[in-house]
mmCIF file of C-alpha atoms and ligand atoms in Angstrom:
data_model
loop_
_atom_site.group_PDB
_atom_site.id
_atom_site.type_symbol
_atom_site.label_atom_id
_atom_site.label_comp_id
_atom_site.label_asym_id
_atom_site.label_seq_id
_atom_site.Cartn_x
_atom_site.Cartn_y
_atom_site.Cartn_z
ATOM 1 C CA UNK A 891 53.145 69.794 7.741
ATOM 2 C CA UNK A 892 53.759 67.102 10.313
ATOM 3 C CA UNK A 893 50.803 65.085 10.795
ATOM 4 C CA UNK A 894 51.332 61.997 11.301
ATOM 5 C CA UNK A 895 49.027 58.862 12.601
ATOM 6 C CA UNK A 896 50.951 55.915 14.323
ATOM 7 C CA UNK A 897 48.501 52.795 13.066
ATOM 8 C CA UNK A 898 49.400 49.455 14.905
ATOM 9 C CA UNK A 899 48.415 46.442 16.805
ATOM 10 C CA UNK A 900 48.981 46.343 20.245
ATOM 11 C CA UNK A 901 52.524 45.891 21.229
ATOM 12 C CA UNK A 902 54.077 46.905 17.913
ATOM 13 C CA UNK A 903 55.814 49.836 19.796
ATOM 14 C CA UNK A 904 53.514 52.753 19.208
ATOM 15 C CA UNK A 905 53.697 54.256 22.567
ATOM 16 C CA UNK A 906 57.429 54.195 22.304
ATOM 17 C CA UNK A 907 58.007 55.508 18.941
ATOM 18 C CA UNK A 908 55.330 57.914 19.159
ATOM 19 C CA UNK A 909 57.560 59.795 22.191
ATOM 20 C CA UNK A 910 60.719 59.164 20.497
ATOM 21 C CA UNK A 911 59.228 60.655 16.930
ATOM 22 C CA UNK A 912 58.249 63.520 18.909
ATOM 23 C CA UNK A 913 61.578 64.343 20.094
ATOM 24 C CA UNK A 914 63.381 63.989 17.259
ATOM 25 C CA UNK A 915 60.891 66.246 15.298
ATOM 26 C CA UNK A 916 59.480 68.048 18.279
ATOM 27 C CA UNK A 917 55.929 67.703 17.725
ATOM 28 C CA UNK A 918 53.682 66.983 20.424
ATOM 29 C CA UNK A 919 52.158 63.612 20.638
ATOM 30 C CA UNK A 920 49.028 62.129 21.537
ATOM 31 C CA UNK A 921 48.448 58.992 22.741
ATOM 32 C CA UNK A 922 44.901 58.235 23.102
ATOM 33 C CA UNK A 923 45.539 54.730 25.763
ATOM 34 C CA UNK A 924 47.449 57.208 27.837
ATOM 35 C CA UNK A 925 44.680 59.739 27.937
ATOM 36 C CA UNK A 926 42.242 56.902 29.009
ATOM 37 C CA UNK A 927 44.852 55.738 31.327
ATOM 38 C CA UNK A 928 44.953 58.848 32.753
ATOM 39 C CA UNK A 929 41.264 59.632 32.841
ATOM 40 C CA UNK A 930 40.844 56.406 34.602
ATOM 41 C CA UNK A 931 43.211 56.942 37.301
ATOM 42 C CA UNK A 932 41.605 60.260 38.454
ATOM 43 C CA UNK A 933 38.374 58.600 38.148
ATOM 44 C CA UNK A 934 36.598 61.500 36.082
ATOM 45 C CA UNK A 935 33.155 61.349 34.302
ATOM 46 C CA UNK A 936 35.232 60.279 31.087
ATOM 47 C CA UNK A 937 37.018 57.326 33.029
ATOM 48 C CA UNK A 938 34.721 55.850 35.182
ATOM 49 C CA UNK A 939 32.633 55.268 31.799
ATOM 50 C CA UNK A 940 35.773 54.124 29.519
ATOM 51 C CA UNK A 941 36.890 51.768 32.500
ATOM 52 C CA UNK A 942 35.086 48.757 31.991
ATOM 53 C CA UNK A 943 36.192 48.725 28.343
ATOM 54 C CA UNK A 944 39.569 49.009 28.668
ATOM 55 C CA UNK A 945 40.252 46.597 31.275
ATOM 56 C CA UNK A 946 38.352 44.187 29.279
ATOM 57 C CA UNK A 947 40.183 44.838 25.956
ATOM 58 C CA UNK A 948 37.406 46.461 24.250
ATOM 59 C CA UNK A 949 37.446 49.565 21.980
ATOM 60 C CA UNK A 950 35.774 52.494 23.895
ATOM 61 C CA UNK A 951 32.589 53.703 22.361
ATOM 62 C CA UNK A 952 33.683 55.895 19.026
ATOM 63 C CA UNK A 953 31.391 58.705 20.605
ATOM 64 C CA UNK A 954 33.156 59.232 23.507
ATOM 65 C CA UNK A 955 36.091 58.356 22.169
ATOM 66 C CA UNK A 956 36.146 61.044 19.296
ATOM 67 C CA UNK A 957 35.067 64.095 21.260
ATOM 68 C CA UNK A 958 37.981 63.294 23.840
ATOM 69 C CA UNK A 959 40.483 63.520 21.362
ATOM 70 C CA UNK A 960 39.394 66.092 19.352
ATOM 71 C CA UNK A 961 38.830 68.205 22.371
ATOM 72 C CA UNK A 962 42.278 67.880 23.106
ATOM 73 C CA UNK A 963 43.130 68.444 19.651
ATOM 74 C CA UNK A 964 41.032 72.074 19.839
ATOM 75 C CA UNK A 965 43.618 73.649 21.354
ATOM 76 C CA UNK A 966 44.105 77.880 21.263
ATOM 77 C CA UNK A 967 45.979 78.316 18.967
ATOM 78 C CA UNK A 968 44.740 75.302 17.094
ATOM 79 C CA UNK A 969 47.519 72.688 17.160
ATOM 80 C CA UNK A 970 49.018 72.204 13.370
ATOM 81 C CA UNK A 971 51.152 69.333 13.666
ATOM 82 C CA UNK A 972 50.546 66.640 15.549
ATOM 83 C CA UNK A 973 51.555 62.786 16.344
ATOM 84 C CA UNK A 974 48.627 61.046 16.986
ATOM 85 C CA UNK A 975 49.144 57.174 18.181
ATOM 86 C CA UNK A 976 46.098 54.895 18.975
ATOM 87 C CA UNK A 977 43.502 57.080 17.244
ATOM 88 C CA UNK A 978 41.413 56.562 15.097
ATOM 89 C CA UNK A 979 40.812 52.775 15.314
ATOM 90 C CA UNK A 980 37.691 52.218 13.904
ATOM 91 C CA UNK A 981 36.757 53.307 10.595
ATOM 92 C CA UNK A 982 33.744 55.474 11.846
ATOM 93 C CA UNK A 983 36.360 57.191 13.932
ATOM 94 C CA UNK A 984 38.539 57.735 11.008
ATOM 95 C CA UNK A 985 35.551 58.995 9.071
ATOM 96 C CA UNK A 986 35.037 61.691 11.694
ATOM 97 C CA UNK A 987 38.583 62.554 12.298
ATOM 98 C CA UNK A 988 39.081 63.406 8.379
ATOM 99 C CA UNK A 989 35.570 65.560 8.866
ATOM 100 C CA UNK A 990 37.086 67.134 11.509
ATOM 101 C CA UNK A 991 40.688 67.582 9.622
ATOM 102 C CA UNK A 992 39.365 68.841 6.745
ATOM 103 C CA UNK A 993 37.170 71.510 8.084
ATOM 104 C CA UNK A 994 39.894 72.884 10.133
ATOM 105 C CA UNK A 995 42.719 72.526 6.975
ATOM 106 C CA UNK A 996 44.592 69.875 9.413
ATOM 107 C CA UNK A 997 44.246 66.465 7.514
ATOM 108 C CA UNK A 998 46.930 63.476 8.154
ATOM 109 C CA UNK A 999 50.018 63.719 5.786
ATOM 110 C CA UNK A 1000 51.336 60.566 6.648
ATOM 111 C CA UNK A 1001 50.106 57.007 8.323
ATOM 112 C CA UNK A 1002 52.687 54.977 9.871
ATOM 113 C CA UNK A 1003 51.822 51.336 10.502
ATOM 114 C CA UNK A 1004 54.155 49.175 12.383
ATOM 115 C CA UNK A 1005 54.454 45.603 11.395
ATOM 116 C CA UNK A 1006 55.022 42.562 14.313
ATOM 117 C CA UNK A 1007 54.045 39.063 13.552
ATOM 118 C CA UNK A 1008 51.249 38.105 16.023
ATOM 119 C CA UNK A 1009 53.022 35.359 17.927
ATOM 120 C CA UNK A 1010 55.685 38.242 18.776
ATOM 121 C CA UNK A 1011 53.409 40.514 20.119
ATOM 122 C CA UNK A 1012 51.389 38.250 22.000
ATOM 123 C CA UNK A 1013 55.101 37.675 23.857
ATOM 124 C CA UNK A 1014 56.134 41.451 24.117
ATOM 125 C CA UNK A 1015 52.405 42.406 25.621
ATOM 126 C CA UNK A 1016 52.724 39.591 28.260
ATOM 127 C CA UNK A 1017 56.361 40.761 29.240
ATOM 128 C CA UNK A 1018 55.199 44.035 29.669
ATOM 129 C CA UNK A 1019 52.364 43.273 31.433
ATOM 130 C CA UNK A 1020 54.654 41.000 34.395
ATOM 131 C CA UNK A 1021 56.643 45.045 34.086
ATOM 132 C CA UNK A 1022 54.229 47.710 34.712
ATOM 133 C CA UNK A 1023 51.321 45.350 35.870
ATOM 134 C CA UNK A 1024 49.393 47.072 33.236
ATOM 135 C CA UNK A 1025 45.518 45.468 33.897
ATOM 136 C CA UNK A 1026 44.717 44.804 30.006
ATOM 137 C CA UNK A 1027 48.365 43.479 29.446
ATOM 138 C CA UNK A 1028 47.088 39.606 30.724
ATOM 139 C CA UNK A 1029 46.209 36.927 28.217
ATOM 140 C CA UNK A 1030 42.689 37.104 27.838
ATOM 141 C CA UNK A 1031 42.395 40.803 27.233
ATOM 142 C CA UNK A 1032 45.582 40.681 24.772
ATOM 143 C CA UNK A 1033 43.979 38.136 22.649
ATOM 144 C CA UNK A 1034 40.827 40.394 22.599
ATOM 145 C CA UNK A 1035 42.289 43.580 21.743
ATOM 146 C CA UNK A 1036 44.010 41.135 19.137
ATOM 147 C CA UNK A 1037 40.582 40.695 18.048
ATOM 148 C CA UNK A 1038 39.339 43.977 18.013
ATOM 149 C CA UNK A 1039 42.353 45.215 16.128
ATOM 150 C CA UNK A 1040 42.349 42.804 13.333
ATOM 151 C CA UNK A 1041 38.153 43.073 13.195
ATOM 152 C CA UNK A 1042 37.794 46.607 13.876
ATOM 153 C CA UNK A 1043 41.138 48.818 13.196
ATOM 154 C CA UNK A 1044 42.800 46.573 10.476
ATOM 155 C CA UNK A 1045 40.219 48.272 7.900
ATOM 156 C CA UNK A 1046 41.902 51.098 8.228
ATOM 157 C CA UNK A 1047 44.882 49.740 6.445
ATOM 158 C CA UNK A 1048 42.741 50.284 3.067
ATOM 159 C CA UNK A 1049 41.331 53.564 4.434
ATOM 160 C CA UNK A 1050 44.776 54.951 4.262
ATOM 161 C CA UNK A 1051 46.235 53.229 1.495
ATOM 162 C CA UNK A 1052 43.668 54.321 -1.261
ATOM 163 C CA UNK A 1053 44.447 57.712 0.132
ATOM 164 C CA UNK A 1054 48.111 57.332 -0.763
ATOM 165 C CA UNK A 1055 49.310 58.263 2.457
ATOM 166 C CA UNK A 1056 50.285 54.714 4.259
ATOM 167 C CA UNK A 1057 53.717 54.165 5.092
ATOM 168 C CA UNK A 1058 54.499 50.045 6.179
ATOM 169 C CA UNK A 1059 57.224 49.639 8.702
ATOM 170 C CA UNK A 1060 58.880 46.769 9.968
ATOM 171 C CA UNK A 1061 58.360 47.187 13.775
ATOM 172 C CA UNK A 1062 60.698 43.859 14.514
ATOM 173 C CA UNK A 1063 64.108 43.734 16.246
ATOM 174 C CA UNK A 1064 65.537 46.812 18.372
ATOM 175 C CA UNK A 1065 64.056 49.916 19.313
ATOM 176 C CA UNK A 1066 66.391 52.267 17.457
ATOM 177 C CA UNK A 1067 66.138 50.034 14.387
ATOM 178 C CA UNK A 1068 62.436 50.674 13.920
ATOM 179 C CA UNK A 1069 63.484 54.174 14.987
ATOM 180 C CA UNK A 1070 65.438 54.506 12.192
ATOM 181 C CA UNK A 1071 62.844 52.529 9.807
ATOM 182 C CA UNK A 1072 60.575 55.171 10.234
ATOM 183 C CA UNK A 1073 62.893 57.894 9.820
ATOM 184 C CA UNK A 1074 63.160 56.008 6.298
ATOM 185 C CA UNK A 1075 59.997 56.527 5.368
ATOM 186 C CA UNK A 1076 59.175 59.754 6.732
ATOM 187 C CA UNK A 1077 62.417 61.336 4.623
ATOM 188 C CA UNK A 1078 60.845 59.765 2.033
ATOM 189 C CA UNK A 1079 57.472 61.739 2.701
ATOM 190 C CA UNK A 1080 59.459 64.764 2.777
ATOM 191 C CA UNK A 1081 60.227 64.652 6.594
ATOM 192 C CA UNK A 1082 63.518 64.998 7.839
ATOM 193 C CA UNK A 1083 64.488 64.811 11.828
ATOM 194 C CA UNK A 1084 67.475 67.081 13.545
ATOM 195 C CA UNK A 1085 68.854 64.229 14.867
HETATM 196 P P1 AMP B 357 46.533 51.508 23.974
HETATM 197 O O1 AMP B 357 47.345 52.039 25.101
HETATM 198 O O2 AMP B 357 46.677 52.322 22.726
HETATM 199 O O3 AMP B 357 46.783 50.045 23.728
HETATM 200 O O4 AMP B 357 44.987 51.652 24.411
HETATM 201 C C1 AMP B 357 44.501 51.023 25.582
HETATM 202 C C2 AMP B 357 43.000 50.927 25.530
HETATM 203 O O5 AMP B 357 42.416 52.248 25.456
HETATM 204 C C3 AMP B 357 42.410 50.195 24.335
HETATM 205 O O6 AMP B 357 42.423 48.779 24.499
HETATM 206 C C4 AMP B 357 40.975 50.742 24.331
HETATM 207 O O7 AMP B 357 40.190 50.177 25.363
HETATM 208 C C5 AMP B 357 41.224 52.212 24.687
HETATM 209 N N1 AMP B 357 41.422 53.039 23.473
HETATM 210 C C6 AMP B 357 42.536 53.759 23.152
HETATM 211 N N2 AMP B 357 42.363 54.396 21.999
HETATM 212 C C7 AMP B 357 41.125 54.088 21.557
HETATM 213 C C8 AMP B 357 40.365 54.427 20.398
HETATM 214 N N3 AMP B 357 40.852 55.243 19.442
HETATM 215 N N4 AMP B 357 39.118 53.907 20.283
HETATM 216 C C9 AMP B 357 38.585 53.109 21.235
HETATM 217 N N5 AMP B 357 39.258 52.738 22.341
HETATM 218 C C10 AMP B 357 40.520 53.222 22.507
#
């Protein structure tokens, strides 16, 4: 079963290879920034409380953070395969979302985490920031979601690994390359795309 968790700092591409994984394998995907993005934009209970964090770089609150997602998980029928990109990122999130995974038969089967030296995606964020005038995407708030990645999400690393399920990937050079990367290690999970 396809269920797969896209584990990366900011910049490394998750957003973009989590929509390109699920075309390839046609699995929906979940992007957890996205949701918040959206949630913000139509200013609903949800986003006028994760605002402040996000445009300041910090990690929303794990409570409100996990029953968002897993709401949206709790789909009828119950979704079973997913691609989920940006959660969890804390290890209290992670603890949660294997509670919930387990009790419900759904647990990860593979962790992809996307590797970009820091320097490289302190350049990429800032780039796309001048692009889509994304307001967390200036250099303050990148160096603090730097932070909170490496202090707060970077323990997940271990998390995964002792589990046996972590796949590294080399998220430099072109798009398609790390594309492909992935597609690597995913065949080697027992995953094979169409295309
Ligand atoms: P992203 O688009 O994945 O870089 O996420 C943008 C922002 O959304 C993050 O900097 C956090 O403020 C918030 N966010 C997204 N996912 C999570 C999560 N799993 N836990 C806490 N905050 C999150």
């Amino acid at each position: 079963m396809f269920r797969v968790l896209l584990l990366a700092p900011p910049g490394a591409g998750k957003g973009t290879q989590g929509s390109m994984l699920s075309e390839r394998f046609g699995i929906p995907h979940l992007a957890t920034g996205d949701l918040f993005r959206h949630h913000i934009e139509e200013a609903t209970p949800v986003g006028v409380e994760a605002k402040a964090y996000v445009d300041a770089g910090e990690l929303v609150p794990d409570e409100l953070v996990t029953d968002l997602v897993l709401g949206s998980l709790d789909t009828d029928p119950p979704l079973s395969e997913y691609i989920l990109d940006g959660f969890p990122r804390t290890l209290p999130q992670a603890r949660v979302a294997f509670e919930w995974a387990r009790s419900t038969g759904r647990t990860f089967t593979a962790v992809i985490m996307l590797e970009v030296p820091v320097g490289e995606l302190v350049t990429r964020l800032i780039d796309r920031g001048r692009e889509s005038g994304r307001s967390d995407d200036s250099i303050d708030v990148i160096h603090h979601r730097l932070h909170e990645y490496g202090t707060r999400t970077a323990p997940l690393i271990e998390f995964y690994e002792s589990r046996g399920i972590l796949h590294r990937v080399d998220g430099t050079g072109s798009i398609e390359d790390v594309a492909q990367r992935i597609d690597v290690e995913l065949a080697n999970a027992g995953f094979a795309s169409s295309s």
